[in-house]
Amino acid sequence: METTASHSPAGVHDVHPDLPFVRKYVFSTDHKVIGIQYMITSMLFLLSGFTMMLLMRWQIAYPGTPIPFIGKFLPETMAPGGVMLPEFYNQLGAMHGTIMVFLGVVPLGVAAFGNYVLPLQIGAKDMAFPFLNMLSYWVFLIGGVLMLSSFAMPGGAAQSGWTSYVPLADLAPPGQTMWLIAMTFIITSSLFGAINFIVTTLNLRAKGMTWMRLPFFVWCQFVTAVLLVLAFPVLQGGALLQLMDRVAHANFFIPANLIFGGAPVERPGGGNPLLWQHLFWFLAHPEVYVLLLPEFGIVAEIIANGTRKPLFGYKELVISACGIGVLSFVVWAHHMFLSGMRTDVTKFFTITTMIISIPSVMVLTCFLLSLRGGSIHFNLPMLFALAFLPLFGIGGLTGLPLGFTPTDIYLHDTYYVIGHFHYVVVTGSLIALFGGLYFWFPKMFGRHMNQRLGKIHFWISVTAMNGIFFPMLIQGMSGVLRRQFDPTAQIHNHPTLILNKVMTISALILALGQIVFIVNFFYSLFKGKEAQSNPWNATTLDWAACPSPPPHGNFTQDIAVHRGPYEYSVPNHKTDWSPQHVPDQQLVKS
Amino acid sequence: MTPLTPDKIYGWGVPFAASSYAAKLDRQLNIFHAAMILIFVCWAVYMAYCLIRYRAKPGVPAEYGHLSVVTSLIPDGIILAFEMFMIFAIGLPSWAHVMENFPVEKEANVVHVIAQQFAWNIHYPGPDGVFGRTSIKLISSGNPIGLDDSDPAAKDDIVSINQFHVPVNKPTLVYLSSLDVIHSFNVPAFRTKQDATPGMQVRIWFEPIQLGTFEIACAQLCGLGHYRMRGDVIVHTQDEFDAWIKKKLAEKSES
């Protein structure tokens, strides 16, 4: 296959001998299979991270009470008699964060949807490096399995927060070493994937697919890949330094004269704990946009399709996405306003932080203005895309008093922060990802997901998510701090304790809603209504130019692109969608 | 002025504003929340209008054209202007007031706070105003900060665990450090928060304006006892505070 040549004829008459099952579905180099592998795996990780959160929420709402059902099965080292230990709570907290970010939302948004959709949208037969793509998935899987299995380490899994601040993490039980090793695998996998996305977008676009004709989703994935390539190596380095601190007593992060567990730490010192925070957040802030940009892309695709009109301000959106990408590298220390770093430095970061809110506002404004003058169809993906707009708005707005240094003094490390980023990542990113799943499911599996079950899933999820995250903002205002095993231990937590029960019950309802989704997913996989190749009457190549599901090599004819990605309701055209690859003369009304 | 009880300090909103800068920071938070609600309502109303007005109707196609891009930049520009106003007119001066402009040591109650898993050690210099030498080699259960009794300056030093006594209406200047891992000194009622990082000593200050007992919490995950790492700031009148110092000195000389 001439996968590396630019503008090669798309998959015509490539002879694919029938591959054995293992090569076709397990060790496959086909971007579509790898995308689906990533999708299933990351959804399983999302489920495991969510289950951990349910256990934690039980402890927060009903401290000291045995965990129902599951408590019986937990070992003595985690929850004797079903009552959670603080060590176990801290392990769950660290693992919930790590799994949701690095093994759940990012792989689902970037690796699953990116892998599946990006080559289709640019008219490529596959990724530029199919073998690297396969390697990326398997390295990711090893990292994820190591991460989960670290609960079996002596002393349990990592328990110093997903941020792994030193010296706590340096001196923590061996689970932390496993966290670092697992992270190294996950980061390596991300780098393989990101390089692949960049090269594919640069080199494998179909004839006529100019940069300004790329669907916004592709732009978002491209910027995301650049962020990953530039930011992740820094954490990779940081993780190796921490690993050296732990296994070779290297003292990169350990200062002199430390007492731990009542005895002096026998290390010469010379290390700096703030260095870790800089290295960590240099990745982890761009990572926030990695959590978000692909979802912007998904929402853009769905909104253009659901309103049947061109997206508002395509160029403005592209500029905003690139602007977010550049600015995301100069805001990292806003996580460290109160760390004790020089107070002058905070001024720079508070200004950049306020400025980076603007491209996000621009994206949201463009999406809102896209609704104007449309013919809005309230189909299932569109419900999720529309819910994204106000709910992500809450997430973005609550970031303002956190990025603003004087108000951050009070709100820093409170539940306000937790509420803020869960509004961004859950009611923002995750809602968009669900929308994307309902949207591209017919393309992936050739069948529609059930509408009725989908709507039940939508309404339960959106309601329950607000029932979890809005009370967090209220608790944060009253000063409740994050990462507290037992909130009753502090007096200032008492007035709002009742909200913990509201949140825990909402979380259980959210769990019920996800059962509906899981049932729908498997039911539709086998029994769903069969889908046409372009059931949403969409314009982009992934829908208009290939069957559902696409065959190996994706396209059955040569692709030449004639117009931008969102040509809906073009005057004088026969249909209200004008596919990118169909020449004008076939579309114009005679 | 009577001491406040916990039910008067902590409620559903922000706690009682018990320090000199608390009310100012609360006001900024209120400005933000007012602006956030305004922006959100504008978005939501516009969105609801569009969803109703432009819902799909048979025979009515979508409009191909759009408003000019400039229109969309107006709300973005307003938000940018608001943010820049907040930073330069309000943010930087208040940040400087709280985090950079410290009270003069002679006019303040100067204290070392040394955090450890899972307690706050408060070290007062005593009447001589000079902190005695400390060494980690001397740390024991009876001497949590390793105060060196052979140092003359240490003779009148007072060490208190989790009980932070301060006078009202006088600034307290804290030199904050940590013995083991990162902690964060948080007094919600004062709106004070600062990480205590091992290997570093950072200054913070607050001036209580209300008598009472205000909780100190640890805001940075510091291990399995993080949730129960708490203490109290006990705000006295100056006379009561002096009496307390005297009492502690008497206890020290007895033992």
Coordinates of N, CA and C in Angstrom, one line a residue, chain A residues 86-87 90 160-161 165-168 255 257-260 273 277 307-312 316 337-340 343-344 346-347 350-351 354-355 357-358 361-362 364-365 368-369 371-378 386 390 393-394 397-398 400-401 404-407 409-413 416 477-478 481 483-486 489-492 495 498-499 567-571, chain B residues 6 10-15 25 28-29 32-33 36 39-40 43 46-47 50-51 54-57 60-69 72-73 75-76 79-80 82-84 86-88 90-92 94-95 98-100 117 136 139 179-182 186 188 191-195 197-200 202 215 217-224 226-230 232:
Chain A
P86 N -8.5 5.5 55.3 CA -8.0 6.8 54.7 C -7.0 6.5 53.6
E87 N -6.1 5.5 53.8 CA -5.1 5.1 52.8 C -5.8 4.7 51.5
N90 N -7.3 7.7 49.7 CA -6.3 8.4 48.9 C -5.9 7.7 47.7
S160 N -0.9 9.7 46.2 CA -0.5 11.1 46.5 C -1.2 12.1 45.5
G161 N -2.4 11.7 45.1 CA -3.2 12.5 44.2 C -2.7 12.3 42.8
Y165 N 2.4 15.1 43.9 CA 3.3 16.1 44.5 C 4.4 15.5 45.3
V166 N 5.6 15.9 45.1 CA 6.7 15.5 46.0 C 6.8 16.5 47.1
P167 N 7.4 16.2 48.3 CA 8.1 14.9 48.6 C 7.1 13.8 49.0
L168 N 5.8 14.1 49.1 CA 4.9 13.0 49.5 C 5.0 11.8 48.6
P255 N 14.4 18.1 49.4 CA 15.3 19.1 50.0 C 16.0 18.5 51.2
N257 N 17.3 18.2 55.1 CA 16.7 18.3 56.5 C 15.3 17.9 56.6
L258 N 14.9 16.8 55.9 CA 13.5 16.4 55.9 C 13.3 15.4 57.0
I259 N 12.2 15.5 57.7 CA 11.8 14.5 58.7 C 10.6 13.7 58.1
F260 N 10.6 12.4 58.2 CA 9.5 11.7 57.7 C 9.2 10.5 58.6
P273 N 11.1 20.7 45.6 CA 9.7 20.2 45.4 C 9.0 21.0 44.3
Q277 N 6.4 20.4 40.5 CA 5.1 21.0 40.1 C 5.2 21.7 38.8
T307 N -27.9 21.8 12.4 CA -28.6 23.0 12.1 C -28.8 23.2 10.6
R308 N -28.2 22.3 9.8 CA -28.3 22.3 8.4 C -27.8 23.6 7.8
K309 N -26.8 24.2 8.4 CA -26.2 25.4 7.8 C -24.7 25.5 8.1
P310 N -24.0 26.2 7.3 CA -22.5 26.3 7.6 C -22.2 26.8 9.0
L311 N -21.2 26.2 9.5 CA -20.7 26.6 10.9 C -20.4 28.1 10.8
F312 N -20.7 28.8 11.9 CA -20.4 30.3 12.0 C -18.9 30.4 12.2
E316 N -12.5 31.9 12.2 CA -12.3 32.3 13.6 C -12.1 31.1 14.5
F337 N -0.4 29.3 42.2 CA -0.4 30.6 42.8 C 0.0 30.6 44.2
L338 N -0.4 29.6 45.0 CA -0.1 29.6 46.4 C 1.0 28.6 46.8
S339 N 1.8 28.2 45.8 CA 2.8 27.2 46.1 C 4.0 27.8 46.9
G340 N 4.1 29.1 46.9 CA 5.3 29.8 47.5 C 6.3 30.2 46.4
T343 N 5.9 35.8 44.0 CA 4.6 36.4 43.7 C 4.6 37.2 42.5
D344 N 5.7 37.7 42.0 CA 5.8 38.4 40.7 C 5.4 37.5 39.6
T346 N 3.4 35.1 39.5 CA 1.9 34.9 39.5 C 1.2 35.9 38.6
K347 N 1.8 37.1 38.6 CA 1.1 38.2 37.8 C 1.1 37.8 36.3
T350 N -1.5 35.0 35.8 CA -2.9 35.4 35.9 C -3.3 36.2 34.7
I351 N -2.4 36.9 34.1 CA -2.8 37.7 32.8 C -2.9 36.7 31.7
M354 N -6.2 34.8 32.0 CA -7.4 35.5 31.6 C -7.4 35.6 30.1
I355 N -6.3 35.7 29.5 CA -6.3 35.8 28.0 C -6.7 34.5 27.3
S357 N -8.8 32.5 28.3 CA -10.3 32.3 28.3 C -10.9 32.9 27.0
I358 N -10.3 33.8 26.4 CA -10.9 34.5 25.2 C -11.1 33.5 24.0
V361 N -14.0 31.4 24.7 CA -15.3 32.2 24.6 C -15.6 32.4 23.1
M362 N -14.6 32.6 22.3 CA -14.8 32.8 20.9 C -15.4 31.5 20.3
L364 N -17.2 29.2 21.8 CA -18.5 29.1 22.3 C -19.5 30.1 21.6
T365 N -19.0 31.3 21.4 CA -19.8 32.3 20.7 C -20.1 31.9 19.2
L368 N -22.7 29.2 19.3 CA -24.1 29.8 19.6 C -24.6 30.5 18.4
L369 N -23.7 31.3 17.7 CA -24.2 32.0 16.5 C -24.5 31.1 15.4
L371 N -26.3 28.6 15.6 CA -27.7 28.2 15.7 C -28.6 29.1 15.0
R372 N -28.2 30.4 14.9 CA -29.0 31.4 14.4 C -29.3 31.2 12.9
G373 N -30.6 31.2 12.5 CA -30.9 31.0 11.1 C -30.8 29.6 10.6
G374 N -30.6 28.7 11.5 CA -30.5 27.3 11.1 C -31.9 26.6 11.0
S375 N -31.9 25.3 10.7 CA -33.1 24.5 10.8 C -32.7 23.4 11.7
I376 N -33.0 23.7 13.0 CA -32.4 22.9 14.1 C -33.1 21.5 14.3
H377 N -32.5 20.4 14.0 CA -33.0 19.1 14.2 C -32.6 18.6 15.6
F378 N -33.6 18.2 16.4 CA -33.2 17.8 17.8 C -33.0 16.3 17.8
L386 N -25.9 20.3 22.1 CA -26.6 21.5 22.6 C -26.4 21.6 24.1
P390 N -24.3 25.3 27.2 CA -24.4 26.0 28.5 C -23.6 25.3 29.6
G393 N -20.2 26.1 29.4 CA -20.1 27.5 29.7 C -20.0 27.7 31.3
I394 N -20.7 26.9 32.0 CA -20.5 27.0 33.5 C -19.1 26.6 33.9
L397 N -16.8 29.6 32.9 CA -17.0 30.8 33.7 C -16.5 30.6 35.1
T398 N -16.7 29.4 35.7 CA -16.2 29.2 37.1 C -14.7 29.2 37.1
L400 N -13.0 31.7 35.9 CA -12.6 33.0 36.1 C -12.1 33.4 37.5
P401 N -12.9 33.2 38.5 CA -12.4 33.5 39.9 C -11.2 32.6 40.3
F404 N -8.0 34.3 38.7 CA -7.8 35.6 39.2 C -7.2 35.5 40.6
T405 N -5.9 35.9 40.7 CA -5.2 35.5 41.9 C -5.8 35.9 43.3
P406 N -6.4 37.1 43.5 CA -6.9 37.4 44.8 C -8.1 36.5 45.2
T407 N -9.0 36.2 44.3 CA -10.1 35.3 44.7 C -9.6 33.9 44.7
I409 N -7.1 32.8 46.2 CA -6.5 32.5 47.6 C -7.5 31.7 48.4
Y410 N -8.8 32.2 48.3 CA -9.8 31.5 49.1 C -10.3 30.2 48.4
L411 N -10.4 30.3 47.1 CA -11.1 29.1 46.4 C -10.1 28.0 46.1
H412 N -8.8 28.3 46.1 CA -7.8 27.3 45.8 C -7.9 26.0 46.6
D413 N -7.9 24.9 46.0 CA -8.0 23.6 46.7 C -9.3 23.3 47.4
Y416 N -14.8 24.1 45.0 CA -15.1 25.0 43.9 C -14.2 24.6 42.6
M477 N -17.7 27.3 47.9 CA -17.9 28.7 48.4 C -17.8 28.7 49.9
S478 N -18.3 27.7 50.5 CA -18.3 27.7 52.0 C -17.0 27.1 52.6
L481 N -12.7 21.8 51.6 CA -11.5 21.5 50.9 C -11.6 20.1 50.2
R483 N -10.1 16.4 48.6 CA -9.2 15.3 49.1 C -9.4 15.0 50.6
Q484 N -10.6 15.3 51.1 CA -10.8 15.0 52.6 C -11.5 13.7 52.7
F485 N -10.9 12.8 53.4 CA -11.4 11.4 53.6 C -12.7 11.5 54.4
D486 N -12.7 12.3 55.5 CA -13.9 12.4 56.3 C -14.2 13.9 56.6
A489 N -14.6 15.8 60.1 CA -13.5 16.0 61.0 C -13.2 17.5 61.1
Q490 N -13.8 18.4 60.3 CA -13.5 19.8 60.4 C -14.8 20.6 60.5
I491 N -14.8 21.5 61.4 CA -16.0 22.3 61.8 C -16.6 23.0 60.6
H492 N -15.7 23.7 59.8 CA -16.3 24.5 58.8 C -16.9 23.8 57.7
P495 N -21.9 22.9 58.0 CA -23.2 23.4 57.4 C -23.6 22.8 56.1
I498 N -25.0 18.1 54.2 CA -26.1 17.5 53.6 C -26.0 17.3 52.1
L499 N -25.2 18.3 51.5 CA -25.0 18.2 50.0 C -24.2 17.0 49.6
E567 N -20.9 22.8 3.8 CA -21.7 23.5 2.8 C -23.1 22.8 2.9
Y568 N -23.9 23.4 3.9 CA -25.3 22.9 4.0 C -26.2 24.0 3.5
S569 N -27.4 23.6 3.0 CA -28.4 24.5 2.5 C -27.8 25.6 1.5
V570 N -27.0 25.1 0.6 CA -26.4 26.0 -0.4 C -27.5 26.4 -1.4
P571 N -27.8 27.7 -1.6 CA -28.8 28.1 -2.5 C -28.5 27.4 -3.9
Chain B
P6 N -19.1 28.9 66.4 CA -18.9 28.4 65.1 C -20.2 28.5 64.2
Y10 N -19.6 29.8 60.3 CA -19.6 29.0 59.1 C -21.1 28.7 58.8
G11 N -21.4 28.9 57.5 CA -22.8 28.7 57.0 C -22.7 28.2 55.6
W12 N -23.8 28.5 54.8 CA -23.8 28.1 53.4 C -23.0 28.9 52.5
G13 N -22.8 30.2 52.8 CA -22.0 31.0 51.9 C -20.5 31.0 52.4
V14 N -19.8 32.0 52.0 CA -18.5 32.2 52.5 C -18.5 32.4 54.1
P15 N -17.5 31.9 54.8 CA -17.6 32.1 56.3 C -17.6 33.6 56.6
L25 N -11.7 40.7 49.6 CA -11.6 39.6 48.6 C -13.0 39.1 48.3
Q28 N -14.7 41.0 45.6 CA -14.2 40.7 44.3 C -14.9 39.4 43.8
L29 N -15.0 38.5 44.7 CA -15.7 37.2 44.4 C -17.2 37.5 44.0
F32 N -17.3 38.9 40.4 CA -17.1 37.8 39.5 C -18.4 37.0 39.3
H33 N -19.0 36.7 40.4 CA -20.2 35.9 40.3 C -21.4 36.7 39.7
M36 N -20.5 36.5 36.0 CA -20.7 35.2 35.5 C -22.1 34.9 35.2
I39 N -23.3 36.9 32.2 CA -22.9 36.3 30.9 C -23.7 35.0 30.6
F40 N -23.8 34.2 31.7 CA -24.5 32.9 31.5 C -26.0 33.1 31.1
W43 N -26.1 34.2 27.4 CA -25.9 33.0 26.6 C -27.2 32.2 26.5
Y46 N -30.2 33.7 24.7 CA -30.0 33.7 23.3 C -30.1 32.3 22.7
M47 N -29.5 31.3 23.4 CA -29.6 30.0 23.0 C -31.0 29.5 22.9
C50 N -32.8 30.9 20.0 CA -32.5 30.3 18.7 C -33.1 28.9 18.6
L51 N -33.1 28.1 19.7 CA -33.7 26.8 19.7 C -35.2 26.8 19.3
Y54 N -35.6 28.8 15.6 CA -35.0 28.2 14.4 C -35.1 26.7 14.4
R55 N -36.1 26.2 15.2 CA -36.3 24.7 15.2 C -36.7 24.3 13.8
A56 N -36.4 23.0 13.4 CA -36.7 22.6 12.1 C -38.2 22.6 11.8
K57 N -38.6 23.3 10.7 CA -40.0 23.3 10.3 C -40.1 22.8 8.9
V60 N -39.2 24.9 5.5 CA -38.4 26.2 5.8 C -36.9 25.8 5.9
P61 N -36.1 26.1 4.8 CA -34.7 25.7 4.8 C -33.9 26.7 5.7
A62 N -32.7 26.2 6.1 CA -31.8 27.0 6.9 C -31.3 28.1 6.0
E63 N -30.9 29.2 6.6 CA -30.3 30.3 5.9 C -28.8 30.0 5.6
Y64 N -28.4 30.2 4.4 CA -27.0 29.9 4.1 C -26.0 30.8 4.7
G65 N -26.4 32.1 4.7 CA -25.4 33.2 5.2 C -25.4 33.3 6.7
H66 N -24.4 34.1 7.1 CA -24.3 34.4 8.6 C -24.1 35.9 8.8
L67 N -24.3 36.3 10.1 CA -23.9 37.6 10.5 C -22.4 37.8 10.2
S68 N -21.9 39.0 10.2 CA -20.5 39.2 10.0 C -19.7 38.7 11.2
V69 N -18.5 38.3 11.0 CA -17.6 37.8 12.1 C -17.4 38.9 13.1
S72 N -19.6 38.7 16.2 CA -19.3 37.7 17.2 C -18.1 38.2 18.1
L73 N -17.3 39.1 17.5 CA -16.2 39.6 18.4 C -16.6 40.6 19.4
P75 N -19.1 40.4 21.9 CA -19.2 39.8 23.2 C -17.8 39.4 23.7
D76 N -17.0 38.8 22.8 CA -15.6 38.4 23.2 C -14.8 39.6 23.7
I79 N -15.9 40.7 27.2 CA -15.4 39.8 28.3 C -13.9 40.1 28.5
L80 N -13.2 40.3 27.4 CA -11.7 40.5 27.5 C -11.5 41.9 28.3
F82 N -13.5 43.3 30.4 CA -13.9 43.1 31.8 C -12.7 42.4 32.6
E83 N -12.2 41.4 31.9 CA -11.1 40.6 32.6 C -9.9 41.5 32.8
M84 N -9.5 42.3 31.8 CA -8.3 43.1 31.9 C -8.6 44.2 33.0
M86 N -10.5 43.9 35.6 CA -10.4 43.2 36.9 C -8.9 43.0 37.3
I87 N -8.1 42.6 36.4 CA -6.7 42.3 36.7 C -6.0 43.6 37.1
F88 N -6.1 44.6 36.2 CA -5.2 45.7 36.4 C -5.7 46.7 37.4
I90 N -8.1 46.0 39.9 CA -8.4 45.4 41.2 C -7.5 44.3 41.6
G91 N -7.2 43.4 40.6 CA -6.5 42.2 41.0 C -5.0 42.4 41.4
L92 N -4.2 43.1 40.6 CA -2.8 43.3 41.0 C -2.7 44.1 42.3
S94 N -4.8 44.2 44.9 CA -5.2 43.4 46.0 C -4.2 42.3 46.3
W95 N -3.7 41.7 45.2 CA -2.7 40.6 45.3 C -1.5 41.2 46.1
V98 N -2.3 41.6 49.8 CA -2.4 40.4 50.6 C -1.1 39.6 50.6
M99 N -0.4 39.5 49.5 CA 0.7 38.6 49.4 C 2.1 39.2 49.3
E100 N 2.2 40.5 49.1 CA 3.5 41.1 48.9 C 3.9 42.2 49.9
Q117 N 3.2 16.3 59.4 CA 2.1 15.3 59.4 C 1.7 15.0 60.8
I136 N 16.9 19.9 63.4 CA 16.0 18.7 63.2 C 16.6 17.5 64.1
I139 N 14.7 17.0 67.4 CA 13.2 16.8 67.3 C 12.9 15.5 68.1
L179 N 8.1 20.5 57.9 CA 9.2 19.5 58.3 C 9.3 18.3 57.3
D180 N 8.1 18.0 56.7 CA 8.1 16.7 55.9 C 7.6 16.8 54.5
V181 N 6.3 17.0 54.3 CA 5.8 17.1 53.0 C 5.1 18.4 52.8
I182 N 4.5 18.7 51.7 CA 3.8 19.9 51.4 C 2.5 19.9 52.2
N186 N -4.5 27.0 55.9 CA -5.7 27.6 55.4 C -6.6 28.0 56.6
P188 N -10.1 29.5 56.7 CA -11.2 29.9 55.8 C -11.8 31.3 56.2
R191 N -9.7 34.0 55.0 CA -9.4 33.9 53.5 C -7.9 33.8 53.3
T192 N -7.2 33.1 54.2 CA -5.8 33.0 54.2 C -5.5 31.6 53.7
K193 N -4.6 31.5 52.8 CA -4.1 30.1 52.3 C -2.7 30.2 51.7
Q194 N -1.8 29.4 52.1 CA -0.5 29.4 51.6 C 0.1 28.0 51.8
D195 N 0.7 27.5 50.7 CA 1.4 26.2 50.9 C 2.6 26.3 51.8
T197 N 6.0 24.5 52.1 CA 6.8 23.5 51.3 C 8.1 23.2 52.1
P198 N 8.5 22.0 52.2 CA 9.7 21.7 52.9 C 10.9 22.3 52.1
G199 N 11.9 22.8 52.8 CA 13.0 23.5 52.1 C 12.8 24.9 51.8
M200 N 11.6 25.4 52.1 CA 11.3 26.8 51.8 C 10.6 27.5 53.1
V202 N 8.1 30.7 53.7 CA 7.4 31.8 53.0 C 6.7 32.6 54.1
E215 N -11.1 28.0 62.5 CA -10.4 26.8 62.2 C -9.3 26.9 61.2
A217 N -7.2 24.6 58.6 CA -7.3 23.3 57.9 C -6.1 23.2 57.0
C218 N -5.7 22.0 56.7 CA -4.7 21.7 55.7 C -5.3 21.6 54.3
A219 N -4.9 22.4 53.4 CA -5.5 22.4 52.1 C -4.7 21.6 51.0
Q220 N -3.6 21.0 51.4 CA -2.8 20.3 50.4 C -2.7 18.9 50.9
L221 N -3.0 17.9 50.0 CA -3.0 16.5 50.4 C -1.6 16.1 51.0
C222 N -1.6 15.6 52.2 CA -0.3 15.4 52.9 C -0.2 14.1 53.5
G223 N -1.1 13.1 53.1 CA -1.0 11.8 53.6 C -2.3 11.3 54.2
L224 N -2.3 10.2 54.8 CA -3.6 9.6 55.2 C -4.3 10.3 56.3
H226 N -4.5 13.6 56.4 CA -4.7 15.0 55.8 C -6.0 15.6 56.3
Y227 N -7.1 14.8 56.3 CA -8.4 15.3 56.7 C -8.5 15.7 58.1
R228 N -7.7 15.1 59.0 CA -7.8 15.5 60.4 C -6.7 16.4 60.9
M229 N -5.9 17.0 59.9 CA -4.9 17.9 60.2 C -5.6 19.3 60.4
R230 N -6.0 19.6 61.6 CA -6.7 20.8 61.8 C -6.1 21.5 63.1
D232 N -6.7 25.5 65.5 CA -7.5 26.7 65.8 C -6.7 27.9 65.9

